[in-house]
mmCIF file with all atom_site columns, C-alpha atoms in Angstrom:
data_model
loop_
_atom_site.group_PDB
_atom_site.id
_atom_site.type_symbol
_atom_site.label_atom_id
_atom_site.label_alt_id
_atom_site.label_comp_id
_atom_site.label_asym_id
_atom_site.label_entity_id
_atom_site.label_seq_id
_atom_site.pdbx_PDB_ins_code
_atom_site.Cartn_x
_atom_site.Cartn_y
_atom_site.Cartn_z
_atom_site.occupancy
_atom_site.B_iso_or_equiv
_atom_site.pdbx_formal_charge
_atom_site.auth_seq_id
_atom_site.auth_comp_id
_atom_site.auth_asym_id
_atom_site.auth_atom_id
_atom_site.pdbx_PDB_model_num
ATOM 1   C CA . GLN A 1 1   ? 8.431   17.255  -3.091  1.00 0.00 ? 1   GLN A CA 1
ATOM 2   C CA . SER A 1 2   ? 10.979  14.671  -1.878  1.00 0.00 ? 2   SER A CA 1
ATOM 3   C CA . ALA A 1 3   ? 10.027  11.644  0.214   1.00 0.00 ? 3   ALA A CA 1
ATOM 4   C CA . LEU A 1 4   ? 10.658  11.792  3.976   1.00 0.00 ? 4   LEU A CA 1
ATOM 5   C CA . THR A 1 5   ? 13.782  9.920   5.009   1.00 0.00 ? 5   THR A CA 1
ATOM 6   C CA . GLN A 1 6   ? 13.420  6.750   7.096   1.00 0.00 ? 6   GLN A CA 1
ATOM 7   C CA . PRO A 1 7   ? 15.929  3.986   7.917   1.00 0.00 ? 7   PRO A CA 1
ATOM 8   C CA . ALA A 1 8   ? 15.532  0.975   5.684   1.00 0.00 ? 8   ALA A CA 1
ATOM 9   C CA . SER A 1 9   ? 15.233  -1.397  8.561   1.00 0.00 ? 9   SER A CA 1
ATOM 10  C CA . VAL A 1 10  ? 15.150  -1.566  12.366  1.00 0.00 ? 10  VAL A CA 1
ATOM 11  C CA . SER A 1 11  ? 15.355  -4.738  14.379  1.00 0.00 ? 11  SER A CA 1
ATOM 12  C CA . GLY A 1 12  ? 14.794  -5.767  17.964  1.00 0.00 ? 12  GLY A CA 1
ATOM 13  C CA . SER A 1 13  ? 14.024  -8.763  20.106  1.00 0.00 ? 13  SER A CA 1
ATOM 14  C CA . PRO A 1 14  ? 10.620  -9.470  21.579  1.00 0.00 ? 14  PRO A CA 1
ATOM 15  C CA . GLY A 1 15  ? 9.993   -7.229  24.590  1.00 0.00 ? 15  GLY A CA 1
ATOM 16  C CA . GLN A 1 16  ? 12.512  -4.619  23.542  1.00 0.00 ? 16  GLN A CA 1
ATOM 17  C CA . SER A 1 17  ? 11.717  -1.037  22.411  1.00 0.00 ? 17  SER A CA 1
ATOM 18  C CA . ILE A 1 18  ? 12.658  0.326   19.036  1.00 0.00 ? 18  ILE A CA 1
ATOM 19  C CA . THR A 1 19  ? 12.404  3.744   17.502  1.00 0.00 ? 19  THR A CA 1
ATOM 20  C CA . ILE A 1 20  ? 11.946  4.663   13.806  1.00 0.00 ? 20  ILE A CA 1
ATOM 21  C CA . SER A 1 21  ? 12.935  8.095   12.663  1.00 0.00 ? 21  SER A CA 1
ATOM 22  C CA . CYS A 1 22  ? 11.353  10.186  9.896   1.00 0.00 ? 22  CYS A CA 1
ATOM 23  C CA . THR A 1 23  ? 13.251  13.238  8.694   1.00 0.00 ? 23  THR A CA 1
ATOM 24  C CA . GLY A 1 24  ? 11.802  15.935  6.568   1.00 0.00 ? 24  GLY A CA 1
ATOM 25  C CA . THR A 1 25  ? 12.093  19.709  6.241   1.00 0.00 ? 25  THR A CA 1
ATOM 26  C CA . ASN A 1 26  ? 10.560  22.914  7.599   1.00 0.00 ? 26  ASN A CA 1
ATOM 27  C CA . SER A 1 27  ? 7.961   22.627  4.854   1.00 0.00 ? 27  SER A CA 1
ATOM 28  C CA . ASP A 1 28  ? 6.536   19.380  6.077   1.00 0.00 ? 28  ASP A CA 1
ATOM 29  C CA . VAL A 1 29  ? 7.502   17.542  9.314   1.00 0.00 ? 29  VAL A CA 1
ATOM 30  C CA . GLY A 1 30  ? 8.996   20.625  10.956  1.00 0.00 ? 30  GLY A CA 1
ATOM 31  C CA . GLY A 1 31  ? 6.259   23.014  9.986   1.00 0.00 ? 31  GLY A CA 1
ATOM 32  C CA . TYR A 1 32  ? 3.106   21.177  11.032  1.00 0.00 ? 32  TYR A CA 1
ATOM 33  C CA . LYS A 1 33  ? 1.620   18.860  13.650  1.00 0.00 ? 33  LYS A CA 1
ATOM 34  C CA . TYR A 1 34  ? 0.216   16.643  10.893  1.00 0.00 ? 34  TYR A CA 1
ATOM 35  C CA . VAL A 1 35  ? 2.608   13.698  11.010  1.00 0.00 ? 35  VAL A CA 1
ATOM 36  C CA . SER A 1 36  ? 1.055   10.260  10.845  1.00 0.00 ? 36  SER A CA 1
ATOM 37  C CA . TRP A 1 37  ? 2.390   6.724   10.919  1.00 0.00 ? 37  TRP A CA 1
ATOM 38  C CA . TYR A 1 38  ? 1.114   3.663   8.977   1.00 0.00 ? 38  TYR A CA 1
ATOM 39  C CA . GLN A 1 39  ? 1.773   -0.018  9.557   1.00 0.00 ? 39  GLN A CA 1
ATOM 40  C CA . GLN A 1 40  ? 1.669   -2.347  6.536   1.00 0.00 ? 40  GLN A CA 1
ATOM 41  C CA . HIS A 1 41  ? 1.882   -6.096  6.673   1.00 0.00 ? 41  HIS A CA 1
ATOM 42  C CA . PRO A 1 42  ? 2.853   -7.901  3.459   1.00 0.00 ? 42  PRO A CA 1
ATOM 43  C CA . GLY A 1 43  ? 0.061   -7.899  0.907   1.00 0.00 ? 43  GLY A CA 1
ATOM 44  C CA . LYS A 1 44  ? -2.131  -5.784  3.098   1.00 0.00 ? 44  LYS A CA 1
ATOM 45  C CA . ALA A 1 45  ? -3.340  -2.232  3.078   1.00 0.00 ? 45  ALA A CA 1
ATOM 46  C CA . PRO A 1 46  ? -1.671  0.387   5.358   1.00 0.00 ? 46  PRO A CA 1
ATOM 47  C CA . LYS A 1 47  ? -3.252  0.931   8.763   1.00 0.00 ? 47  LYS A CA 1
ATOM 48  C CA . VAL A 1 48  ? -2.919  4.216   10.677  1.00 0.00 ? 48  VAL A CA 1
ATOM 49  C CA . MET A 1 49  ? -1.091  3.825   14.002  1.00 0.00 ? 49  MET A CA 1
ATOM 50  C CA . ILE A 1 50  ? -0.398  7.428   14.955  1.00 0.00 ? 50  ILE A CA 1
ATOM 51  C CA . TYR A 1 51  ? -1.872  10.745  13.725  1.00 0.00 ? 51  TYR A CA 1
ATOM 52  C CA . GLU A 1 52  ? -1.002  14.385  14.566  1.00 0.00 ? 52  GLU A CA 1
ATOM 53  C CA . VAL A 1 53  ? 2.433   13.390  15.797  1.00 0.00 ? 53  VAL A CA 1
ATOM 54  C CA . SER A 1 54  ? 1.389   11.488  18.941  1.00 0.00 ? 54  SER A CA 1
ATOM 55  C CA . ASN A 1 55  ? -2.248  10.555  18.912  1.00 0.00 ? 55  ASN A CA 1
ATOM 56  C CA . ARG A 1 56  ? -3.336  6.947   18.729  1.00 0.00 ? 56  ARG A CA 1
ATOM 57  C CA . PRO A 1 57  ? -6.569  6.013   17.010  1.00 0.00 ? 57  PRO A CA 1
ATOM 58  C CA . SER A 1 58  ? -9.084  3.939   18.967  1.00 0.00 ? 58  SER A CA 1
ATOM 59  C CA . GLY A 1 59  ? -7.963  0.258   18.989  1.00 0.00 ? 59  GLY A CA 1
ATOM 60  C CA . VAL A 1 60  ? -4.287  0.856   18.471  1.00 0.00 ? 60  VAL A CA 1
ATOM 61  C CA . SER A 1 61  ? -2.044  -0.575  21.202  1.00 0.00 ? 61  SER A CA 1
ATOM 62  C CA . ASN A 1 62  ? -0.530  1.955   23.633  1.00 0.00 ? 62  ASN A CA 1
ATOM 63  C CA . ARG A 1 63  ? 2.812   0.207   22.864  1.00 0.00 ? 63  ARG A CA 1
ATOM 64  C CA . PHE A 1 64  ? 2.903   2.534   19.924  1.00 0.00 ? 64  PHE A CA 1
ATOM 65  C CA . SER A 1 65  ? 3.866   6.180   20.582  1.00 0.00 ? 65  SER A CA 1
ATOM 66  C CA . GLY A 1 66  ? 4.963   9.123   18.482  1.00 0.00 ? 66  GLY A CA 1
ATOM 67  C CA . SER A 1 67  ? 6.929   12.305  18.962  1.00 0.00 ? 67  SER A CA 1
ATOM 68  C CA . LYS A 1 68  ? 8.585   15.109  16.999  1.00 0.00 ? 68  LYS A CA 1
ATOM 69  C CA . SER A 1 69  ? 11.580  17.295  17.405  1.00 0.00 ? 69  SER A CA 1
ATOM 70  C CA . GLY A 1 70  ? 12.366  19.882  14.781  1.00 0.00 ? 70  GLY A CA 1
ATOM 71  C CA . ASN A 1 71  ? 12.236  18.294  11.345  1.00 0.00 ? 71  ASN A CA 1
ATOM 72  C CA . THR A 1 72  ? 12.394  14.724  12.640  1.00 0.00 ? 72  THR A CA 1
ATOM 73  C CA . ALA A 1 73  ? 9.435   12.673  13.852  1.00 0.00 ? 73  ALA A CA 1
ATOM 74  C CA . SER A 1 74  ? 9.784   9.342   15.600  1.00 0.00 ? 74  SER A CA 1
ATOM 75  C CA . LEU A 1 75  ? 7.676   6.206   16.151  1.00 0.00 ? 75  LEU A CA 1
ATOM 76  C CA . THR A 1 76  ? 8.492   4.105   19.183  1.00 0.00 ? 76  THR A CA 1
ATOM 77  C CA . ILE A 1 77  ? 7.265   0.594   19.658  1.00 0.00 ? 77  ILE A CA 1
ATOM 78  C CA . SER A 1 78  ? 7.738   -0.673  23.170  1.00 0.00 ? 78  SER A CA 1
ATOM 79  C CA . GLY A 1 79  ? 7.374   -4.294  24.279  1.00 0.00 ? 79  GLY A CA 1
ATOM 80  C CA . LEU A 1 80  ? 8.070   -5.468  20.745  1.00 0.00 ? 80  LEU A CA 1
ATOM 81  C CA . GLN A 1 81  ? 5.901   -8.395  19.627  1.00 0.00 ? 81  GLN A CA 1
ATOM 82  C CA . VAL A 1 82  ? 6.170   -10.761 16.692  1.00 0.00 ? 82  VAL A CA 1
ATOM 83  C CA . GLU A 1 83  ? 3.079   -9.338  15.089  1.00 0.00 ? 83  GLU A CA 1
ATOM 84  C CA . ASP A 1 84  ? 4.781   -5.875  15.010  1.00 0.00 ? 84  ASP A CA 1
ATOM 85  C CA . GLU A 1 85  ? 6.956   -7.157  12.189  1.00 0.00 ? 85  GLU A CA 1
ATOM 86  C CA . ALA A 1 86  ? 5.824   -5.109  9.239   1.00 0.00 ? 86  ALA A CA 1
ATOM 87  C CA . ASP A 1 87  ? 6.743   -2.059  7.120   1.00 0.00 ? 87  ASP A CA 1
ATOM 88  C CA . TYR A 1 88  ? 6.166   1.355   8.628   1.00 0.00 ? 88  TYR A CA 1
ATOM 89  C CA . TYR A 1 89  ? 5.618   4.593   6.812   1.00 0.00 ? 89  TYR A CA 1
ATOM 90  C CA . CYS A 1 90  ? 5.498   8.142   8.119   1.00 0.00 ? 90  CYS A CA 1
ATOM 91  C CA . SER A 1 91  ? 3.504   10.799  6.329   1.00 0.00 ? 91  SER A CA 1
ATOM 92  C CA . SER A 1 92  ? 3.283   14.567  6.700   1.00 0.00 ? 92  SER A CA 1
ATOM 93  C CA . TYR A 1 93  ? 1.170   17.356  5.377   1.00 0.00 ? 93  TYR A CA 1
ATOM 94  C CA . THR A 1 94  ? 3.234   19.754  3.297   1.00 0.00 ? 94  THR A CA 1
ATOM 95  C CA . SER A 1 95  ? 3.071   23.384  2.397   1.00 0.00 ? 95  SER A CA 1
ATOM 96  C CA . SER A 1 96  ? 3.568   22.499  -1.275  1.00 0.00 ? 96  SER A CA 1
ATOM 97  C CA . SER A 1 97  ? 0.774   21.884  -3.737  1.00 0.00 ? 97  SER A CA 1
ATOM 98  C CA . THR A 1 98  ? 1.453   18.229  -3.161  1.00 0.00 ? 98  THR A CA 1
ATOM 99  C CA . LEU A 1 99  ? -0.614  17.999  -0.007  1.00 0.00 ? 99  LEU A CA 1
ATOM 100 C CA . TYR A 1 100 ? 1.016   14.918  1.523   1.00 0.00 ? 100 TYR A CA 1
ATOM 101 C CA . VAL A 1 101 ? 4.409   13.228  1.449   1.00 0.00 ? 101 VAL A CA 1
ATOM 102 C CA . PHE A 1 102 ? 5.211   9.759   2.613   1.00 0.00 ? 102 PHE A CA 1
ATOM 103 C CA . GLY A 1 103 ? 8.455   8.414   3.993   1.00 0.00 ? 103 GLY A CA 1
ATOM 104 C CA . THR A 1 104 ? 10.734  5.922   2.350   1.00 0.00 ? 104 THR A CA 1
ATOM 105 C CA . GLY A 1 105 ? 9.533   3.162   4.644   1.00 0.00 ? 105 GLY A CA 1
ATOM 106 C CA . THR A 1 106 ? 11.103  1.103   7.378   1.00 0.00 ? 106 THR A CA 1
ATOM 107 C CA . LYS A 1 107 ? 10.988  -2.696  7.735   1.00 0.00 ? 107 LYS A CA 1
ATOM 108 C CA . VAL A 1 108 ? 10.780  -3.708  11.376  1.00 0.00 ? 108 VAL A CA 1
ATOM 109 C CA . ILE A 1 109 ? 12.324  -7.065  12.019  1.00 0.00 ? 109 ILE A CA 1
ATOM 110 C CA . VAL A 1 110 ? 11.607  -8.982  15.194  1.00 0.00 ? 110 VAL A CA 1
ATOM 111 C CA . LEU A 1 111 ? 14.557  -11.150 15.964  1.00 0.00 ? 111 LEU A CA 1
ATOM 112 C CA . GLN B 2 1   ? -18.698 0.255   9.383   1.00 0.00 ? 1   GLN B CA 1
ATOM 113 C CA . VAL B 2 2   ? -16.608 2.239   6.944   1.00 0.00 ? 2   VAL B CA 1
ATOM 114 C CA . THR B 2 3   ? -15.313 0.381   3.925   1.00 0.00 ? 3   THR B CA 1
ATOM 115 C CA . LEU B 2 4   ? -13.716 1.340   0.632   1.00 0.00 ? 4   LEU B CA 1
ATOM 116 C CA . ARG B 2 5   ? -13.129 -0.826  -2.402  1.00 0.00 ? 5   ARG B CA 1
ATOM 117 C CA . GLU B 2 6   ? -11.042 -0.086  -5.478  1.00 0.00 ? 6   GLU B CA 1
ATOM 118 C CA . SER B 2 7   ? -11.947 -1.464  -8.888  1.00 0.00 ? 7   SER B CA 1
ATOM 119 C CA . GLY B 2 8   ? -10.528 -1.156  -12.364 1.00 0.00 ? 8   GLY B CA 1
ATOM 120 C CA . PRO B 2 9   ? -8.515  -2.982  -14.968 1.00 0.00 ? 9   PRO B CA 1
ATOM 121 C CA . ALA B 2 10  ? -5.670  -5.192  -13.828 1.00 0.00 ? 10  ALA B CA 1
ATOM 122 C CA . LEU B 2 11  ? -3.763  -4.653  -17.048 1.00 0.00 ? 11  LEU B CA 1
ATOM 123 C CA . VAL B 2 12  ? -3.388  -1.579  -19.203 1.00 0.00 ? 12  VAL B CA 1
ATOM 124 C CA . LYS B 2 13  ? -1.178  -0.896  -22.214 1.00 0.00 ? 13  LYS B CA 1
ATOM 125 C CA . PRO B 2 14  ? 1.391   1.880   -22.351 1.00 0.00 ? 14  PRO B CA 1
ATOM 126 C CA . THR B 2 15  ? -0.093  5.216   -23.498 1.00 0.00 ? 15  THR B CA 1
ATOM 127 C CA . GLN B 2 16  ? -3.562  4.122   -22.470 1.00 0.00 ? 16  GLN B CA 1
ATOM 128 C CA . THR B 2 17  ? -5.720  5.894   -19.809 1.00 0.00 ? 17  THR B CA 1
ATOM 129 C CA . LEU B 2 18  ? -6.380  4.197   -16.563 1.00 0.00 ? 18  LEU B CA 1
ATOM 130 C CA . THR B 2 19  ? -9.707  4.623   -14.793 1.00 0.00 ? 19  THR B CA 1
ATOM 131 C CA . LEU B 2 20  ? -10.094 3.459   -11.205 1.00 0.00 ? 20  LEU B CA 1
ATOM 132 C CA . THR B 2 21  ? -13.239 3.607   -9.147  1.00 0.00 ? 21  THR B CA 1
ATOM 133 C CA . CYS B 2 22  ? -13.398 3.755   -5.356  1.00 0.00 ? 22  CYS B CA 1
ATOM 134 C CA . THR B 2 23  ? -16.780 2.611   -4.043  1.00 0.00 ? 23  THR B CA 1
ATOM 135 C CA . PHE B 2 24  ? -17.304 3.336   -0.359  1.00 0.00 ? 24  PHE B CA 1
ATOM 136 C CA . SER B 2 25  ? -19.880 2.772   2.359   1.00 0.00 ? 25  SER B CA 1
ATOM 137 C CA . GLY B 2 26  ? -20.378 3.938   5.917   1.00 0.00 ? 26  GLY B CA 1
ATOM 138 C CA . PHE B 2 27  ? -19.914 7.597   5.234   1.00 0.00 ? 27  PHE B CA 1
ATOM 139 C CA . SER B 2 28  ? -21.004 10.240  2.741   1.00 0.00 ? 28  SER B CA 1
ATOM 140 C CA . LEU B 2 29  ? -18.863 12.580  0.690   1.00 0.00 ? 29  LEU B CA 1
ATOM 141 C CA . SER B 2 30  ? -21.559 15.196  1.046   1.00 0.00 ? 30  SER B CA 1
ATOM 142 C CA . THR B 2 31  ? -20.752 15.428  4.768   1.00 0.00 ? 31  THR B CA 1
ATOM 143 C CA . SER B 2 32  ? -18.915 18.627  5.471   1.00 0.00 ? 32  SER B CA 1
ATOM 144 C CA . GLY B 2 33  ? -15.200 18.082  5.888   1.00 0.00 ? 33  GLY B CA 1
ATOM 145 C CA . MET B 2 34  ? -15.064 14.599  4.356   1.00 0.00 ? 34  MET B CA 1
ATOM 146 C CA . CYS B 2 35  ? -12.421 13.742  1.849   1.00 0.00 ? 35  CYS B CA 1
ATOM 147 C CA . VAL B 2 36  ? -11.113 10.754  -0.160  1.00 0.00 ? 36  VAL B CA 1
ATOM 148 C CA . SER B 2 37  ? -7.516  10.317  -1.297  1.00 0.00 ? 37  SER B CA 1
ATOM 149 C CA . TRP B 2 38  ? -5.764  8.033   -3.785  1.00 0.00 ? 38  TRP B CA 1
ATOM 150 C CA . ILE B 2 39  ? -2.357  6.607   -2.936  1.00 0.00 ? 39  ILE B CA 1
ATOM 151 C CA . ARG B 2 40  ? -0.229  4.123   -4.949  1.00 0.00 ? 40  ARG B CA 1
ATOM 152 C CA . GLN B 2 41  ? 2.621   1.761   -4.155  1.00 0.00 ? 41  GLN B CA 1
ATOM 153 C CA . PRO B 2 42  ? 4.882   0.215   -6.859  1.00 0.00 ? 42  PRO B CA 1
ATOM 154 C CA . PRO B 2 43  ? 5.923   -3.339  -6.071  1.00 0.00 ? 43  PRO B CA 1
ATOM 155 C CA . GLY B 2 44  ? 8.483   -3.339  -3.275  1.00 0.00 ? 44  GLY B CA 1
ATOM 156 C CA . LYS B 2 45  ? 8.497   0.471   -3.016  1.00 0.00 ? 45  LYS B CA 1
ATOM 157 C CA . ALA B 2 46  ? 7.105   3.179   -0.843  1.00 0.00 ? 46  ALA B CA 1
ATOM 158 C CA . LEU B 2 47  ? 3.661   4.763   -0.786  1.00 0.00 ? 47  LEU B CA 1
ATOM 159 C CA . GLU B 2 48  ? 3.041   7.809   -2.932  1.00 0.00 ? 48  GLU B CA 1
ATOM 160 C CA . TRP B 2 49  ? 0.144   10.193  -2.508  1.00 0.00 ? 49  TRP B CA 1
ATOM 161 C CA . LEU B 2 50  ? -1.705  11.011  -5.747  1.00 0.00 ? 50  LEU B CA 1
ATOM 162 C CA . ALA B 2 51  ? -4.829  13.094  -5.229  1.00 0.00 ? 51  ALA B CA 1
ATOM 163 C CA . ARG B 2 52  ? -7.608  14.179  -2.913  1.00 0.00 ? 52  ARG B CA 1
ATOM 164 C CA . ILE B 2 53  ? -11.170 15.264  -3.424  1.00 0.00 ? 53  ILE B CA 1
ATOM 165 C CA . ASP B 2 54  ? -13.194 17.068  -0.776  1.00 0.00 ? 54  ASP B CA 1
ATOM 166 C CA . TRP B 2 55  ? -16.896 17.199  0.129   1.00 0.00 ? 55  TRP B CA 1
ATOM 167 C CA . ASP B 2 56  ? -17.140 20.626  -1.480  1.00 0.00 ? 56  ASP B CA 1
ATOM 168 C CA . ASP B 2 57  ? -15.529 19.314  -4.681  1.00 0.00 ? 57  ASP B CA 1
ATOM 169 C CA . ASP B 2 58  ? -12.140 20.916  -4.070  1.00 0.00 ? 58  ASP B CA 1
ATOM 170 C CA . LYS B 2 59  ? -9.435  18.841  -5.693  1.00 0.00 ? 59  LYS B CA 1
ATOM 171 C CA . TYR B 2 60  ? -5.710  18.440  -5.034  1.00 0.00 ? 60  TYR B CA 1
ATOM 172 C CA . TYR B 2 61  ? -3.004  16.620  -6.990  1.00 0.00 ? 61  TYR B CA 1
ATOM 173 C CA . SER B 2 62  ? 0.534   15.476  -6.624  1.00 0.00 ? 62  SER B CA 1
ATOM 174 C CA . THR B 2 63  ? 2.635   18.130  -8.308  1.00 0.00 ? 63  THR B CA 1
ATOM 175 C CA . SER B 2 64  ? 4.693   15.576  -10.256 1.00 0.00 ? 64  SER B CA 1
ATOM 176 C CA . LEU B 2 65  ? 1.560   13.833  -11.703 1.00 0.00 ? 65  LEU B CA 1
ATOM 177 C CA . LYS B 2 66  ? -0.849  16.740  -11.893 1.00 0.00 ? 66  LYS B CA 1
ATOM 178 C CA . THR B 2 67  ? -0.936  16.912  -15.698 1.00 0.00 ? 67  THR B CA 1
ATOM 179 C CA . ARG B 2 68  ? -1.985  13.236  -15.944 1.00 0.00 ? 68  ARG B CA 1
ATOM 180 C CA . LEU B 2 69  ? -4.482  12.912  -13.057 1.00 0.00 ? 69  LEU B CA 1
ATOM 181 C CA . THR B 2 70  ? -8.179  13.755  -12.779 1.00 0.00 ? 70  THR B CA 1
ATOM 182 C CA . ILE B 2 71  ? -10.219 12.976  -9.653  1.00 0.00 ? 71  ILE B CA 1
ATOM 183 C CA . SER B 2 72  ? -14.012 13.254  -9.503  1.00 0.00 ? 72  SER B CA 1
ATOM 184 C CA . LYS B 2 73  ? -16.880 12.091  -7.304  1.00 0.00 ? 73  LYS B CA 1
ATOM 185 C CA . ASP B 2 74  ? -20.442 10.854  -7.723  1.00 0.00 ? 74  ASP B CA 1
ATOM 186 C CA . THR B 2 75  ? -21.983 11.516  -4.301  1.00 0.00 ? 75  THR B CA 1
ATOM 187 C CA . SER B 2 76  ? -25.211 9.685   -5.161  1.00 0.00 ? 76  SER B CA 1
ATOM 188 C CA . LYS B 2 77  ? -23.307 6.511   -5.974  1.00 0.00 ? 77  LYS B CA 1
ATOM 189 C CA . ASN B 2 78  ? -20.781 6.892   -3.154  1.00 0.00 ? 78  ASN B CA 1
ATOM 190 C CA . GLN B 2 79  ? -17.923 6.679   -5.656  1.00 0.00 ? 79  GLN B CA 1
ATOM 191 C CA . VAL B 2 80  ? -14.683 8.507   -6.379  1.00 0.00 ? 80  VAL B CA 1
ATOM 192 C CA . VAL B 2 81  ? -13.031 8.059   -9.767  1.00 0.00 ? 81  VAL B CA 1
ATOM 193 C CA . LEU B 2 82  ? -9.317  8.612   -10.560 1.00 0.00 ? 82  LEU B CA 1
ATOM 194 C CA . THR B 2 83  ? -8.124  8.743   -14.161 1.00 0.00 ? 83  THR B CA 1
ATOM 195 C CA . MET B 2 84  ? -4.464  8.700   -15.102 1.00 0.00 ? 84  MET B CA 1
ATOM 196 C CA . THR B 2 85  ? -3.524  9.340   -18.709 1.00 0.00 ? 85  THR B CA 1
ATOM 197 C CA . ASN B 2 86  ? -0.556  8.146   -20.734 1.00 0.00 ? 86  ASN B CA 1
ATOM 198 C CA . MET B 2 87  ? 0.192   5.160   -18.649 1.00 0.00 ? 87  MET B CA 1
ATOM 199 C CA . ASP B 2 88  ? 3.771   3.817   -18.552 1.00 0.00 ? 88  ASP B CA 1
ATOM 200 C CA . PRO B 2 89  ? 5.292   0.655   -17.130 1.00 0.00 ? 89  PRO B CA 1
ATOM 201 C CA . VAL B 2 90  ? 6.647   2.718   -14.211 1.00 0.00 ? 90  VAL B CA 1
ATOM 202 C CA . ASP B 2 91  ? 3.041   3.281   -13.166 1.00 0.00 ? 91  ASP B CA 1
ATOM 203 C CA . THR B 2 92  ? 2.689   -0.360  -12.370 1.00 0.00 ? 92  THR B CA 1
ATOM 204 C CA . ALA B 2 93  ? 1.488   -0.346  -8.791  1.00 0.00 ? 93  ALA B CA 1
ATOM 205 C CA . THR B 2 94  ? -1.162  -1.162  -6.223  1.00 0.00 ? 94  THR B CA 1
ATOM 206 C CA . TYR B 2 95  ? -3.587  1.766   -6.110  1.00 0.00 ? 95  TYR B CA 1
ATOM 207 C CA . TYR B 2 96  ? -5.386  2.527   -2.846  1.00 0.00 ? 96  TYR B CA 1
ATOM 208 C CA . CYS B 2 97  ? -8.218  4.833   -1.984  1.00 0.00 ? 97  CYS B CA 1
ATOM 209 C CA . ALA B 2 98  ? -8.532  6.020   1.553   1.00 0.00 ? 98  ALA B CA 1
ATOM 210 C CA . ARG B 2 99  ? -10.855 8.265   3.595   1.00 0.00 ? 99  ARG B CA 1
ATOM 211 C CA . ILE B 2 100 ? -9.785  11.419  5.365   1.00 0.00 ? 100 ILE B CA 1
ATOM 212 C CA . ARG B 2 101 ? -12.539 11.999  7.943   1.00 0.00 ? 101 ARG B CA 1
ATOM 213 C CA . ASN B 2 102 ? -12.039 15.745  8.135   1.00 0.00 ? 102 ASN B CA 1
ATOM 214 C CA . TRP B 2 103 ? -10.113 17.986  5.722   1.00 0.00 ? 103 TRP B CA 1
ATOM 215 C CA . ASN B 2 104 ? -8.109  19.299  8.672   1.00 0.00 ? 104 ASN B CA 1
ATOM 216 C CA . ASP B 2 105 ? -7.155  15.897  10.003  1.00 0.00 ? 105 ASP B CA 1
ATOM 217 C CA . HIS B 2 106 ? -4.611  15.244  7.249   1.00 0.00 ? 106 HIS B CA 1
ATOM 218 C CA . TYR B 2 107 ? -4.356  11.461  7.750   1.00 0.00 ? 107 TYR B CA 1
ATOM 219 C CA . MET B 2 108 ? -6.031  8.475   6.088   1.00 0.00 ? 108 MET B CA 1
ATOM 220 C CA . ASP B 2 109 ? -8.084  6.640   8.702   1.00 0.00 ? 109 ASP B CA 1
ATOM 221 C CA . VAL B 2 110 ? -9.605  3.872   6.584   1.00 0.00 ? 110 VAL B CA 1
ATOM 222 C CA . TRP B 2 111 ? -8.078  2.327   3.458   1.00 0.00 ? 111 TRP B CA 1
ATOM 223 C CA . GLY B 2 112 ? -9.358  0.065   0.768   1.00 0.00 ? 112 GLY B CA 1
ATOM 224 C CA . LYS B 2 113 ? -7.556  -3.188  0.054   1.00 0.00 ? 113 LYS B CA 1
ATOM 225 C CA . GLY B 2 114 ? -6.032  -1.873  -3.112  1.00 0.00 ? 114 GLY B CA 1
ATOM 226 C CA . ALA B 2 115 ? -6.217  -2.579  -6.831  1.00 0.00 ? 115 ALA B CA 1
ATOM 227 C CA . THR B 2 116 ? -3.174  -3.973  -8.610  1.00 0.00 ? 116 THR B CA 1
ATOM 228 C CA . VAL B 2 117 ? -2.488  -2.391  -11.965 1.00 0.00 ? 117 VAL B CA 1
ATOM 229 C CA . THR B 2 118 ? 0.186   -3.637  -14.357 1.00 0.00 ? 118 THR B CA 1
ATOM 230 C CA . VAL B 2 119 ? 1.193   -1.567  -17.367 1.00 0.00 ? 119 VAL B CA 1
ATOM 231 C CA . SER B 2 120 ? 2.515   -3.719  -20.158 1.00 0.00 ? 120 SER B CA 1
ATOM 232 C CA . SER B 2 121 ? 2.138   -4.198  -23.840 1.00 0.00 ? 121 SER B CA 1
#
């Protein structure tokens, strides 16, 4: 099971919107609604930001939103803030015996 | 409040077996639907899912590591144990355990802080 493909880095200025893509296959991203996104600050554990493609857990800012089209899921951060600078990983349920696959990770840089 | 904490050796030698324990509170693995997963992250690299154990003792493993992994639970102690055999320097990583609140949720809603494991002779 190959990792989902994400851009290595995405940058934006405070207040701008950025979008991170996550590309998989029909066996994972394209086949299920179970795409989630995690934020990870340096030296910290990941934190779920989006689950089931577009749902936000309680306490997560509504500046974070998710969507999916075909085999590609996306995470959009609007009104970019300095504290949003972190690594972001997508994850998907898969039809293989490996239940879950993560993305390659994207470093968000706030200019 | 739900918390998870990983514990285990910080250093293991090549070919040895690694045993990690995830001790949790705030939920029970005997609750229908509850699951705990293990995930690892080599230094500077991406997350990699390893294994999941469910409330009903169903177990799932990463296909690429299946022959080396064993996951088990002790519901009375609120612990999940992961063993990985034949450790190699490429297994050097931070190992996380995380809760999946319902087997059909398919996302990790609470994570431990991680345990750093170095494989070196």
